[in-house]
PDB file of C-alpha atoms in Angstrom:
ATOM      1  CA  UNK A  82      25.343 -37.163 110.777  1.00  0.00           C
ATOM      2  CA  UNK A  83      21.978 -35.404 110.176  1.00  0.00           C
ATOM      3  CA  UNK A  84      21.206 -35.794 113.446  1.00  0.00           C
ATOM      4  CA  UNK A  85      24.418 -34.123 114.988  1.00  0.00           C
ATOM      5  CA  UNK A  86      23.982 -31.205 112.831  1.00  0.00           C
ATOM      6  CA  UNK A  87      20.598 -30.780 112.648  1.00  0.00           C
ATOM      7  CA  UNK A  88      20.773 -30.538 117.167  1.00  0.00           C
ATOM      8  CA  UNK A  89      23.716 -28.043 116.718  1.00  0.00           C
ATOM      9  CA  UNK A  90      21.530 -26.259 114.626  1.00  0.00           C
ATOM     10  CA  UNK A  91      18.502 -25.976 117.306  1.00  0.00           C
ATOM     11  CA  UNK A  92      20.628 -24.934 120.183  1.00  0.00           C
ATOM     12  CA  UNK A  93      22.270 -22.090 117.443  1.00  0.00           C
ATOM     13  CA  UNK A  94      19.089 -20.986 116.593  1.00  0.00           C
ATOM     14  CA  UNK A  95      17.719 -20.774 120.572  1.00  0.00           C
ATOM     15  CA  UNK A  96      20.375 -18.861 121.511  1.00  0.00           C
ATOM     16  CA  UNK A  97      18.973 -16.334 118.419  1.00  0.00           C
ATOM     17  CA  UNK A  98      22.391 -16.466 116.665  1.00  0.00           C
ATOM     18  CA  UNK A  99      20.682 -16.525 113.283  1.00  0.00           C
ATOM     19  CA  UNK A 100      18.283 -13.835 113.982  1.00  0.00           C
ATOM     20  CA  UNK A 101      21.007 -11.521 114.934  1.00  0.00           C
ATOM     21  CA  UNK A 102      23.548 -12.335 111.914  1.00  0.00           C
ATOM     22  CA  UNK A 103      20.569 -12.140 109.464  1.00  0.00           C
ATOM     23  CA  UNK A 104      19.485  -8.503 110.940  1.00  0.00           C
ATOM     24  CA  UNK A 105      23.058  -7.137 110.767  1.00  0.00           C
ATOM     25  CA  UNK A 106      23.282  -7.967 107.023  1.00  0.00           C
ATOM     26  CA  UNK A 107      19.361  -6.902 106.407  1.00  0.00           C
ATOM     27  CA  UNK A 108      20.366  -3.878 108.191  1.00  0.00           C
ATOM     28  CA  UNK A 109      23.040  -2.659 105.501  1.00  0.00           C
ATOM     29  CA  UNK A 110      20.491  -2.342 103.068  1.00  0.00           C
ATOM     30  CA  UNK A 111      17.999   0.863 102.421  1.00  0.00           C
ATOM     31  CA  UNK A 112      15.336  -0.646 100.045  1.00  0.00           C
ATOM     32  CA  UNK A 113      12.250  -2.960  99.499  1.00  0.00           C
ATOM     33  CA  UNK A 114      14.255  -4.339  96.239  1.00  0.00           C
ATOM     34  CA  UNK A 115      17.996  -5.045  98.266  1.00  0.00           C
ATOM     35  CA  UNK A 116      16.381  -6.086 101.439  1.00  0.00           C
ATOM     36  CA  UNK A 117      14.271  -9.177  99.743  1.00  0.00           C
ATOM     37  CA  UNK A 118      17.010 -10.224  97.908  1.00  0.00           C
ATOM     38  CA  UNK A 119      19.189  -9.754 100.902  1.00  0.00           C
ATOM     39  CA  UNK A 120      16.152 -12.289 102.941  1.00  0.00           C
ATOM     40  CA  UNK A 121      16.573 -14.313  99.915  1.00  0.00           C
ATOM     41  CA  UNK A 122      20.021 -14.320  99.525  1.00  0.00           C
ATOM     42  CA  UNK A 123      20.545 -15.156 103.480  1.00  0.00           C
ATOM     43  CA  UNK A 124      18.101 -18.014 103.459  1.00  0.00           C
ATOM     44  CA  UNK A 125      19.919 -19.201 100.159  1.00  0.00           C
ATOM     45  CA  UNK A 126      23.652 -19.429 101.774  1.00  0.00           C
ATOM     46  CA  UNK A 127      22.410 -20.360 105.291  1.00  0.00           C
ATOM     47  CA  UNK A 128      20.914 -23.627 103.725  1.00  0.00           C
ATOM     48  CA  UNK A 129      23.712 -24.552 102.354  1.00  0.00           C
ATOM     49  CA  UNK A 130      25.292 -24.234 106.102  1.00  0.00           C
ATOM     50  CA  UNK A 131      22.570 -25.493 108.069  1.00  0.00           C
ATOM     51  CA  UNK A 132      20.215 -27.401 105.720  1.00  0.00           C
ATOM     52  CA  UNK A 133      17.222 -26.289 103.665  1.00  0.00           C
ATOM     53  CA  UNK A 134      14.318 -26.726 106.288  1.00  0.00           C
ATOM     54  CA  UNK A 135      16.210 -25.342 109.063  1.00  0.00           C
ATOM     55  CA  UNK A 136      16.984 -22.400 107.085  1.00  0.00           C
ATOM     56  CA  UNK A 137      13.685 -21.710 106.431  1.00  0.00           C
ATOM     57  CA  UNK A 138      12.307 -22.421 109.585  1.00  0.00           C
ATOM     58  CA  UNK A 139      15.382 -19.711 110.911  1.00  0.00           C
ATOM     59  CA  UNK A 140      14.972 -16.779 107.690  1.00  0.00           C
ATOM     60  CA  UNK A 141      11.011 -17.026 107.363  1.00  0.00           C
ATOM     61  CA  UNK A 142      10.483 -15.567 110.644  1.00  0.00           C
ATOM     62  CA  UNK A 143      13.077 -12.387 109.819  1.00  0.00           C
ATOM     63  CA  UNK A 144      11.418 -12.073 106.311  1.00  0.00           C
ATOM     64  CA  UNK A 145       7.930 -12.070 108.065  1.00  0.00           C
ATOM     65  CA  UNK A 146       9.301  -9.284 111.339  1.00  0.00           C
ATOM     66  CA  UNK A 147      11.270  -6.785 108.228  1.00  0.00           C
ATOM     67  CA  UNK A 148       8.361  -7.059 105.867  1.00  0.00           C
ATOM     68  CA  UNK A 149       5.399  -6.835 108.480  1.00  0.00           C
ATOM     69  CA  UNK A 150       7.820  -3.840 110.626  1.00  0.00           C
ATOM     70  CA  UNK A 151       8.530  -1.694 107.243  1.00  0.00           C
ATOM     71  CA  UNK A 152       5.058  -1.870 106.243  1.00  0.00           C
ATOM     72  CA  UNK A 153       5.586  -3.880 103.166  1.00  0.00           C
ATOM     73  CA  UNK A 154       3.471  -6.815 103.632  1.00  0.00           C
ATOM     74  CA  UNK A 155       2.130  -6.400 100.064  1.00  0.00           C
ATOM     75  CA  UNK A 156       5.788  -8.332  99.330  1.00  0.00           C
ATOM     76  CA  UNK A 157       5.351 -11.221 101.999  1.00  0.00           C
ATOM     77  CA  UNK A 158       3.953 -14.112  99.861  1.00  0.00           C
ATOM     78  CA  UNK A 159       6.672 -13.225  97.019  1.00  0.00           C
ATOM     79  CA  UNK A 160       9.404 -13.303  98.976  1.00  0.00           C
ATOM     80  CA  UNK A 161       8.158 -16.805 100.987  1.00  0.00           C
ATOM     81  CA  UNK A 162       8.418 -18.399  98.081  1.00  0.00           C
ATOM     82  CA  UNK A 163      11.287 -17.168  97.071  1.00  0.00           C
ATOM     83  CA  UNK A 164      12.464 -18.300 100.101  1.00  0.00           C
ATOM     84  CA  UNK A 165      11.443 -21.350  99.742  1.00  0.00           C
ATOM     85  CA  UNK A 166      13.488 -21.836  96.308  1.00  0.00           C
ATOM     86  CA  UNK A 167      16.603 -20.462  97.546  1.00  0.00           C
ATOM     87  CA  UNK A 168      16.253 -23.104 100.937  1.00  0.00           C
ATOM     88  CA  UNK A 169      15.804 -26.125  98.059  1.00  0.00           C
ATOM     89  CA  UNK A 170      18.467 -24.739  95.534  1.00  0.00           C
ATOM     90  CA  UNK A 171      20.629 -23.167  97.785  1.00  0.00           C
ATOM     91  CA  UNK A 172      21.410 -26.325  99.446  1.00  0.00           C
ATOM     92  CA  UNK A 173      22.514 -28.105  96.589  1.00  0.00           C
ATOM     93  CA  UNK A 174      25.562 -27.257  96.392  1.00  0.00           C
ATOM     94  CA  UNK A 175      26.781 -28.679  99.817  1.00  0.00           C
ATOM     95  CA  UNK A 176      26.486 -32.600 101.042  1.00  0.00           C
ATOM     96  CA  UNK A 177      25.012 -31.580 104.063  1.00  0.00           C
ATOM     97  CA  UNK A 178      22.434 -28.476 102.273  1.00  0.00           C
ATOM     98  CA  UNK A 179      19.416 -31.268 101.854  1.00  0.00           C
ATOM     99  CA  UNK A 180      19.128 -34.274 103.232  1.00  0.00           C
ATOM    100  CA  UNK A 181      19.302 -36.372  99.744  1.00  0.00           C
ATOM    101  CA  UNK A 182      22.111 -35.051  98.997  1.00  0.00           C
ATOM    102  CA  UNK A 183      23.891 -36.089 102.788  1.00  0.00           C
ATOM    103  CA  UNK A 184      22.393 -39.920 101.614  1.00  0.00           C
ATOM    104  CA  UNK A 185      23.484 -40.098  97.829  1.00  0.00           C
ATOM    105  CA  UNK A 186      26.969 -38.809  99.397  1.00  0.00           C
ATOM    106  CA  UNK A 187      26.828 -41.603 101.540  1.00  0.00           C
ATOM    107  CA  UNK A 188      25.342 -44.077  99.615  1.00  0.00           C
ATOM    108  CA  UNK A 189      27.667 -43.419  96.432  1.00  0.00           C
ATOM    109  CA  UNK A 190      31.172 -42.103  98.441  1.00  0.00           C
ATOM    110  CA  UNK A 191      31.224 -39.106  96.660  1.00  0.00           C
ATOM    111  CA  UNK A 192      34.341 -36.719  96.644  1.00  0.00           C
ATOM    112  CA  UNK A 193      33.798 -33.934  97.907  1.00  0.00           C
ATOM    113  CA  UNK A 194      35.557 -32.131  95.207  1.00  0.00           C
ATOM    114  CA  UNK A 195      33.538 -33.805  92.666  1.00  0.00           C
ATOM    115  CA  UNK A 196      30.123 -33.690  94.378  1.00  0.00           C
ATOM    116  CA  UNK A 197      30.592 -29.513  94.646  1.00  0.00           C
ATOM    117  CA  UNK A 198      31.615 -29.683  90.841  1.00  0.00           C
ATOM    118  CA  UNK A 199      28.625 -31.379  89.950  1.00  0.00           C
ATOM    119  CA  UNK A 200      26.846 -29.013  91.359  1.00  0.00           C
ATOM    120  CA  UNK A 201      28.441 -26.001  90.397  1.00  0.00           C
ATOM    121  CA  UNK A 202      26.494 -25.220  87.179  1.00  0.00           C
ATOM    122  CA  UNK A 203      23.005 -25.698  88.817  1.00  0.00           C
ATOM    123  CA  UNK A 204      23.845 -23.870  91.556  1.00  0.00           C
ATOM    124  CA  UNK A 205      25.208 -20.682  89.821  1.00  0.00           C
ATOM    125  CA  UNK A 206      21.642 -20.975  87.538  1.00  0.00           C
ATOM    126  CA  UNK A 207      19.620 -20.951  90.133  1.00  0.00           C
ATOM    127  CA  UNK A 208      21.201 -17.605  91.841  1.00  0.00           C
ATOM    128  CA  UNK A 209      20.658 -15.805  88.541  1.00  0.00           C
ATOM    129  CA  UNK A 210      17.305 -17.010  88.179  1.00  0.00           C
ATOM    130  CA  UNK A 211      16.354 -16.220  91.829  1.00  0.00           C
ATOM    131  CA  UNK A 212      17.959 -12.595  91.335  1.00  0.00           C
ATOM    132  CA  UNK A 213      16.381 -12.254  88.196  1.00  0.00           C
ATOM    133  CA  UNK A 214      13.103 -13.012  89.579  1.00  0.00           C
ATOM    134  CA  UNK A 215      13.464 -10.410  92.370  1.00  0.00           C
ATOM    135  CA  UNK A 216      14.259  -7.869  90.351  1.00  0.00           C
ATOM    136  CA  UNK A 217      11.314  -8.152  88.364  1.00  0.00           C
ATOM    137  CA  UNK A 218       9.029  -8.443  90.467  1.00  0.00           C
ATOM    138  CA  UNK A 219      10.383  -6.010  93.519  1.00  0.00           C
ATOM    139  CA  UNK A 220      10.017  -2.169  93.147  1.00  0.00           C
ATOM    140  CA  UNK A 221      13.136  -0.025  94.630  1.00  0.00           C
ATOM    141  CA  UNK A 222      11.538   1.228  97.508  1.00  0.00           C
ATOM    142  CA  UNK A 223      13.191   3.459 100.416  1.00  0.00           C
ATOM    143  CA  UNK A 224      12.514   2.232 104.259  1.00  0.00           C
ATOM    144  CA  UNK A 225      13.636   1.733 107.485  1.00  0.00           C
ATOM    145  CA  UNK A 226      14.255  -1.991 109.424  1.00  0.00           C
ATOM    146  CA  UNK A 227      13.203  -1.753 113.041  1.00  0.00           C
ATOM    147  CA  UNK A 228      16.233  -1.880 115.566  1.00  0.00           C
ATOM    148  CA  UNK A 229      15.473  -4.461 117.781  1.00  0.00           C
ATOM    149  CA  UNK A 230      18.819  -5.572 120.035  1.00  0.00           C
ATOM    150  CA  UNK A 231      19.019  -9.286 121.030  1.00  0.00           C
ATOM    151  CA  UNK A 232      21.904  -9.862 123.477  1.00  0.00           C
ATOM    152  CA  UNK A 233      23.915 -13.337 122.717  1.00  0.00           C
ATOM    153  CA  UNK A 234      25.222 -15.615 125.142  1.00  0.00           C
ATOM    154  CA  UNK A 235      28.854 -15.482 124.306  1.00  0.00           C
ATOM    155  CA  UNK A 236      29.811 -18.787 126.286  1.00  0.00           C
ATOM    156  CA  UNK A 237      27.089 -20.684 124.462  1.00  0.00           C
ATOM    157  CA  UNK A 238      27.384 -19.248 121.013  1.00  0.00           C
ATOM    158  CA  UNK A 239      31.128 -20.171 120.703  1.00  0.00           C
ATOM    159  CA  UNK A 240      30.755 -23.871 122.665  1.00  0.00           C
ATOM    160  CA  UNK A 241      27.351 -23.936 119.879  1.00  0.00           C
ATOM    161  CA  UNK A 242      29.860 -22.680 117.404  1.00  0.00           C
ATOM    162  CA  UNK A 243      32.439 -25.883 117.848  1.00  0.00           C
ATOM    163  CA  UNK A 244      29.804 -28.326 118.160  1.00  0.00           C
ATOM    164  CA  UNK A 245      28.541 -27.369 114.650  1.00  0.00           C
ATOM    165  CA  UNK A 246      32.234 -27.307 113.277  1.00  0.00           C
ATOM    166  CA  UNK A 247      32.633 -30.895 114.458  1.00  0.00           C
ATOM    167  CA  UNK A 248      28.934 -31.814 113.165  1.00  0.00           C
ATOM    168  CA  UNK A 249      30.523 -30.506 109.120  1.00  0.00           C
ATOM    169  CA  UNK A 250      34.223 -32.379 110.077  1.00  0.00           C
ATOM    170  CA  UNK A 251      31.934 -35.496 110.540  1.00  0.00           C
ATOM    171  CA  UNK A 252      29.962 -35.160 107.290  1.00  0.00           C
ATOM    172  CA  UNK A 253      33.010 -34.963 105.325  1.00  0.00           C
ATOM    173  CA  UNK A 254      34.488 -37.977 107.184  1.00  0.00           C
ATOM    174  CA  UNK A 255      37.400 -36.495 109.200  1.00  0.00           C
ATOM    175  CA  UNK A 256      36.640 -38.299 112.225  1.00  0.00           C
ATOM    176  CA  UNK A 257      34.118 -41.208 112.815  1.00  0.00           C
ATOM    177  CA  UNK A 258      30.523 -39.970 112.911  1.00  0.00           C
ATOM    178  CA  UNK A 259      29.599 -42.126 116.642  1.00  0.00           C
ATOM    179  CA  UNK A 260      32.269 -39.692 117.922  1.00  0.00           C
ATOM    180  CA  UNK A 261      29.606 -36.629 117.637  1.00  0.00           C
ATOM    181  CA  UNK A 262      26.985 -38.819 117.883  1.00  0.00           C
ATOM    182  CA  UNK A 263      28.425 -39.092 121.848  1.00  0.00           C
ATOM    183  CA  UNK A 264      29.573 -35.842 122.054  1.00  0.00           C
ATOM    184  CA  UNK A 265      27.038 -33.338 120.672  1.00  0.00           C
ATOM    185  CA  UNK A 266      24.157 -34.809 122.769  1.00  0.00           C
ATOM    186  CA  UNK A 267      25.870 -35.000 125.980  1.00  0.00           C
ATOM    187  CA  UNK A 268      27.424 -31.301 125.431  1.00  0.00           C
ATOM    188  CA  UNK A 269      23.068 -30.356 124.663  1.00  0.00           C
ATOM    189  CA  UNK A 270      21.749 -32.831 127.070  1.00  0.00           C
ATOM    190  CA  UNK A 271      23.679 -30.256 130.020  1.00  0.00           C
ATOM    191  CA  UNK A 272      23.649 -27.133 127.850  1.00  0.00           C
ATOM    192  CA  UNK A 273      20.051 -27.099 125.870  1.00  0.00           C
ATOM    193  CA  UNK A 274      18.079 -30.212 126.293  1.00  0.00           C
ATOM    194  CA  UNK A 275      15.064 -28.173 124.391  1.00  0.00           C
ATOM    195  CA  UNK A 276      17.677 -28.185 121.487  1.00  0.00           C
ATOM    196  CA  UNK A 277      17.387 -32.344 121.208  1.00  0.00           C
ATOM    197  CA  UNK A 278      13.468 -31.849 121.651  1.00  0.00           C
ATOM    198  CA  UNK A 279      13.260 -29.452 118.636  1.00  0.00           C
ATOM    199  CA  UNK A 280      14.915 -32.275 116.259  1.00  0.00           C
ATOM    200  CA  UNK A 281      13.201 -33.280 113.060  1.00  0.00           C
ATOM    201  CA  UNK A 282      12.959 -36.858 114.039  1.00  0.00           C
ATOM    202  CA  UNK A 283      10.067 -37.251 111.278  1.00  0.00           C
ATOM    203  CA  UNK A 284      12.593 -36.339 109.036  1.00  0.00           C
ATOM    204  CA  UNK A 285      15.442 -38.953 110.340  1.00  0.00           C
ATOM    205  CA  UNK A 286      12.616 -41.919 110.873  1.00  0.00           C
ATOM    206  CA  UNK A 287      11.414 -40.875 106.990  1.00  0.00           C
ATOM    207  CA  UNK A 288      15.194 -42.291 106.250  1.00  0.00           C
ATOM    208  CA  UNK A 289      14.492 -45.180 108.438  1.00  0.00           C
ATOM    209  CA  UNK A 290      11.247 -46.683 106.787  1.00  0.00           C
ATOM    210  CA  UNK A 291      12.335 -45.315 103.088  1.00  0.00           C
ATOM    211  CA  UNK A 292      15.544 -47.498 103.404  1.00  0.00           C
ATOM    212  CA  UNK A 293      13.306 -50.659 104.778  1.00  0.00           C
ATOM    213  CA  UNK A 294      10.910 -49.886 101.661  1.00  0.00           C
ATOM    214  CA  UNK A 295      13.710 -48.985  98.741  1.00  0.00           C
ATOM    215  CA  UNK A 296      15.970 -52.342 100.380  1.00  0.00           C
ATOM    216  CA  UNK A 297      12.801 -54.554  99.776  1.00  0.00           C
ATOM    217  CA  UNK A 298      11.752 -52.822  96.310  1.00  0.00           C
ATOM    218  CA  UNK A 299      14.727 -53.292  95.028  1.00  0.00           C
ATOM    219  CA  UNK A 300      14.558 -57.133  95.948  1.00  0.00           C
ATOM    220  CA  UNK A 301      11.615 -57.493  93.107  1.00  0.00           C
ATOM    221  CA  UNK A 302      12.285 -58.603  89.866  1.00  0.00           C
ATOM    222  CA  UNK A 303      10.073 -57.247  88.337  1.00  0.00           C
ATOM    223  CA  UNK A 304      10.381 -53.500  90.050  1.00  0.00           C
ATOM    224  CA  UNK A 305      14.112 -53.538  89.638  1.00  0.00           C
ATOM    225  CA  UNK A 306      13.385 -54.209  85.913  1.00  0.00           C
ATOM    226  CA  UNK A 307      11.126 -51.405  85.446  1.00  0.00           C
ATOM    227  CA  UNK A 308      13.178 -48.861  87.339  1.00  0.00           C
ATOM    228  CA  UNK A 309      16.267 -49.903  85.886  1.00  0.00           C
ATOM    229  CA  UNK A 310      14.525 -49.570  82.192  1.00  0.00           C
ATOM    230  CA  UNK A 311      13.515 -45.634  83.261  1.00  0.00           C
ATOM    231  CA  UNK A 312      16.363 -44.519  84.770  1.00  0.00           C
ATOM    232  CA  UNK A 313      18.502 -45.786  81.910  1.00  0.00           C
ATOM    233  CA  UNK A 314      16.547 -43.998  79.464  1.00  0.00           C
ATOM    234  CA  UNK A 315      16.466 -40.864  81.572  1.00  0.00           C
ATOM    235  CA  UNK A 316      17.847 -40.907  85.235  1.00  0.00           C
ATOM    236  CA  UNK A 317      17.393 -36.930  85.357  1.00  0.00           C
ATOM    237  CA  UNK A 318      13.809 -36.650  84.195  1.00  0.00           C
ATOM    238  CA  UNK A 319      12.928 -39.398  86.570  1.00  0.00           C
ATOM    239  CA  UNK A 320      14.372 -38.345  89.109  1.00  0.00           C
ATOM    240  CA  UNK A 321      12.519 -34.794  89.105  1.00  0.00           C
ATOM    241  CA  UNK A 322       9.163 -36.113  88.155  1.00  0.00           C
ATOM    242  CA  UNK A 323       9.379 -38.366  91.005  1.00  0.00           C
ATOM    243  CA  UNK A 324      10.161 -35.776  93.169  1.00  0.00           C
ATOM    244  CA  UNK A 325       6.414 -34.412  92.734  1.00  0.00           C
ATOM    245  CA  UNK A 326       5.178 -37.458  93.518  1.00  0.00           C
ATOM    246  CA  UNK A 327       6.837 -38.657  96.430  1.00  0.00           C
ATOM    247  CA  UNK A 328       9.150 -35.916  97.564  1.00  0.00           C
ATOM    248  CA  UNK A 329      13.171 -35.562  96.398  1.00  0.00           C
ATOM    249  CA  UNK A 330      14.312 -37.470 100.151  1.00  0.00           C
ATOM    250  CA  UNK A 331      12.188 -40.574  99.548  1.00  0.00           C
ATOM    251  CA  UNK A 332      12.784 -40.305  95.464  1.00  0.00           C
ATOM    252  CA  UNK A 333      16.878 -40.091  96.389  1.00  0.00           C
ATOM    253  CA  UNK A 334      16.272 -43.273  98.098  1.00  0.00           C
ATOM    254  CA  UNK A 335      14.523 -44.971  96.345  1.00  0.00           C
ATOM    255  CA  UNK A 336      15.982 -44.600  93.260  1.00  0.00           C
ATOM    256  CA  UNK A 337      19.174 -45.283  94.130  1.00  0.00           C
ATOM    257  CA  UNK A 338      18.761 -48.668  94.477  1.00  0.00           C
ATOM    258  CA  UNK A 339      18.239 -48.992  90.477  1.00  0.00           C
ATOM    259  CA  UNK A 340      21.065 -46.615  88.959  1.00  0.00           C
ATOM    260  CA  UNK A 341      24.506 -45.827  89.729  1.00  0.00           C
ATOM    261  CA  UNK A 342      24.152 -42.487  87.425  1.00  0.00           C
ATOM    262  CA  UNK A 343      24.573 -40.359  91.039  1.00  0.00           C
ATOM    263  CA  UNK A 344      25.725 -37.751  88.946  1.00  0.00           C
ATOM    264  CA  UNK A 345      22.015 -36.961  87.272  1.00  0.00           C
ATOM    265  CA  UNK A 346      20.387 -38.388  90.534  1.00  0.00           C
ATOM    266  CA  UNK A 347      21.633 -35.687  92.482  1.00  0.00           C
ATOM    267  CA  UNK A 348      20.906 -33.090  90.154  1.00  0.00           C
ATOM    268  CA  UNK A 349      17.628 -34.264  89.657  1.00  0.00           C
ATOM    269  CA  UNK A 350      16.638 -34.820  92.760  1.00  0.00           C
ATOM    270  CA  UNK A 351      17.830 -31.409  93.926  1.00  0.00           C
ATOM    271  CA  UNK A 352      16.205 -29.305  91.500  1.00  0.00           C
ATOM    272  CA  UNK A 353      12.910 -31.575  91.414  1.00  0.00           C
ATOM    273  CA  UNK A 354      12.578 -30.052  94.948  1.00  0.00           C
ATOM    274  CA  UNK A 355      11.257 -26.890  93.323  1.00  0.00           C
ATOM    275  CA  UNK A 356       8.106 -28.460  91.690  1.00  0.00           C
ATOM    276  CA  UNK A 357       4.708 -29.310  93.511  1.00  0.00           C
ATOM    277  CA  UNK A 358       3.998 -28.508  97.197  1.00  0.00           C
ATOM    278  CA  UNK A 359       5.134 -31.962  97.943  1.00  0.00           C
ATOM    279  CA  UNK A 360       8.269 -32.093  95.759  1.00  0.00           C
ATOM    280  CA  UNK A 361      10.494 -30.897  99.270  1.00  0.00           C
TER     281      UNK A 361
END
């Protein structure tokens, strides 16, 4: 599933549909203040579309060309990290935003219904903290955003367009995931074959060896005791202070295995992602 998506995602991105649906919307605004929180703001809802990293990896760039363009570079390390919040807590929301959340839906067979509920709250805190934050530390300045036109490829953007519609149908479990699994990479293997190059496969093999590890962790008496002791105590707090150790993915995983409290697990290890440099 993270696979199909993430592809779909690449071949989107070459054909510089996110550049030019990010400029439009920059474009409506007039000032330093409502142009970072409109960067922000973007970054925030596209990872909840298109997954945290690849929404950073698309709305850094555009924060970095409207910043560096309207001569207000003195902003650029605010608003990266800002960024970088909204990618982690804007993708929260969604079981396809961050990749723990895509494996605790999984792993638990969450409801959709009930995994966006339990999300809710945290969600709507973090966009009036992230607002908040802006507007304290932004000044309401007047300028201008470069006009730069990028012509799209209409054939590919719509075909693009499908093939990420069918990547969310298969995350929610419409239709079987092996059918996108054939489909999306033949469709990019004649359409963008630089698309299934650009994949985060450290990212899908990081599932691979963390479910090896977690499977055989869990298989210790003495581990599962210990884990199973935390997490009953606290499955939140552990679950965000491991996060800073070992990242949220390999924390989701691995912690898993010792509680079936997926309801603080996910929140935990979705807002742990905000922590250390290594927490995401």
């Amino acid at each position: 599933c993270l696979f199909c998506t993430l592809a779909v995602v690449c071949a989107l991105k070459n054909v510089k549909f996110f550049t030019v649906l990010a400029t439009k919307i920059v474009k409506l605004f007039k000032n330093s203040l409502a142009i970072i929180i409109a960067l922000v703001y973007i970054t925030f809802i596209g990872s909840m579309l298109i997954a945290n990293d690849m929404a950073l990896l698309t709305f850094l760039p555009l924060g970095y060309l409207v910043l560096h363009t309207t001569g207000k570079r003195k902003y650029m390390a605010f608003t990266f990290i800002m960024q970088n919040i909204a990618a982690n807590l804007g993708g929260m929301l969604t079981p396809f935003g961050n990749p723990q959340n895509l494996y605790l839906y999984t792993k638990f067979n969450i409801p959709t219904g009930e995994f966006m509920s339990i999300m809710a709250l945290p969600f709507i805190v973090a966009i009036l903290l992230i607002t908040l934050c802006c507007i304290i530390f932004v000044k309401n300045e007047p300028l201008t955003v470069k006009d730069e036109k990028i012509e799209l490829s209409p054939a590919k953007t719509v075909i693009y367009l499908i093939l990420f519609a069918l990547s969310i149908v298969i995350v929610f479990r419409v239709i079987p995931y092996f059918i996108g699994l054939i489909v999306i990479p033949a469709a990019l293997l004649i359409m963008d074959r630089k698309a299934l190059k650009m994949v985060d496969y450290p990212l899908l093999m990081t599932f691979v060896f963390f479910f090896i590890f977690s499977g055989n962790m869990a298989r210790i008496d003495m581990v599962r005791e210990f884990f199973s002791a935390l997490m009953s105590k606290s499955t939140l707090l552990v679950s965000v202070f491991s996060c800073q150790i070992i990242s949220n993915v390999p924390s989701a995983i691995l912690l898993s295995q010792f509680t079936d409290n997926y309801r603080e697990l996910l929140v935990g290890v979705n807002i742990g992602g905000a922590g250390t440099l290594i927490a995401s």
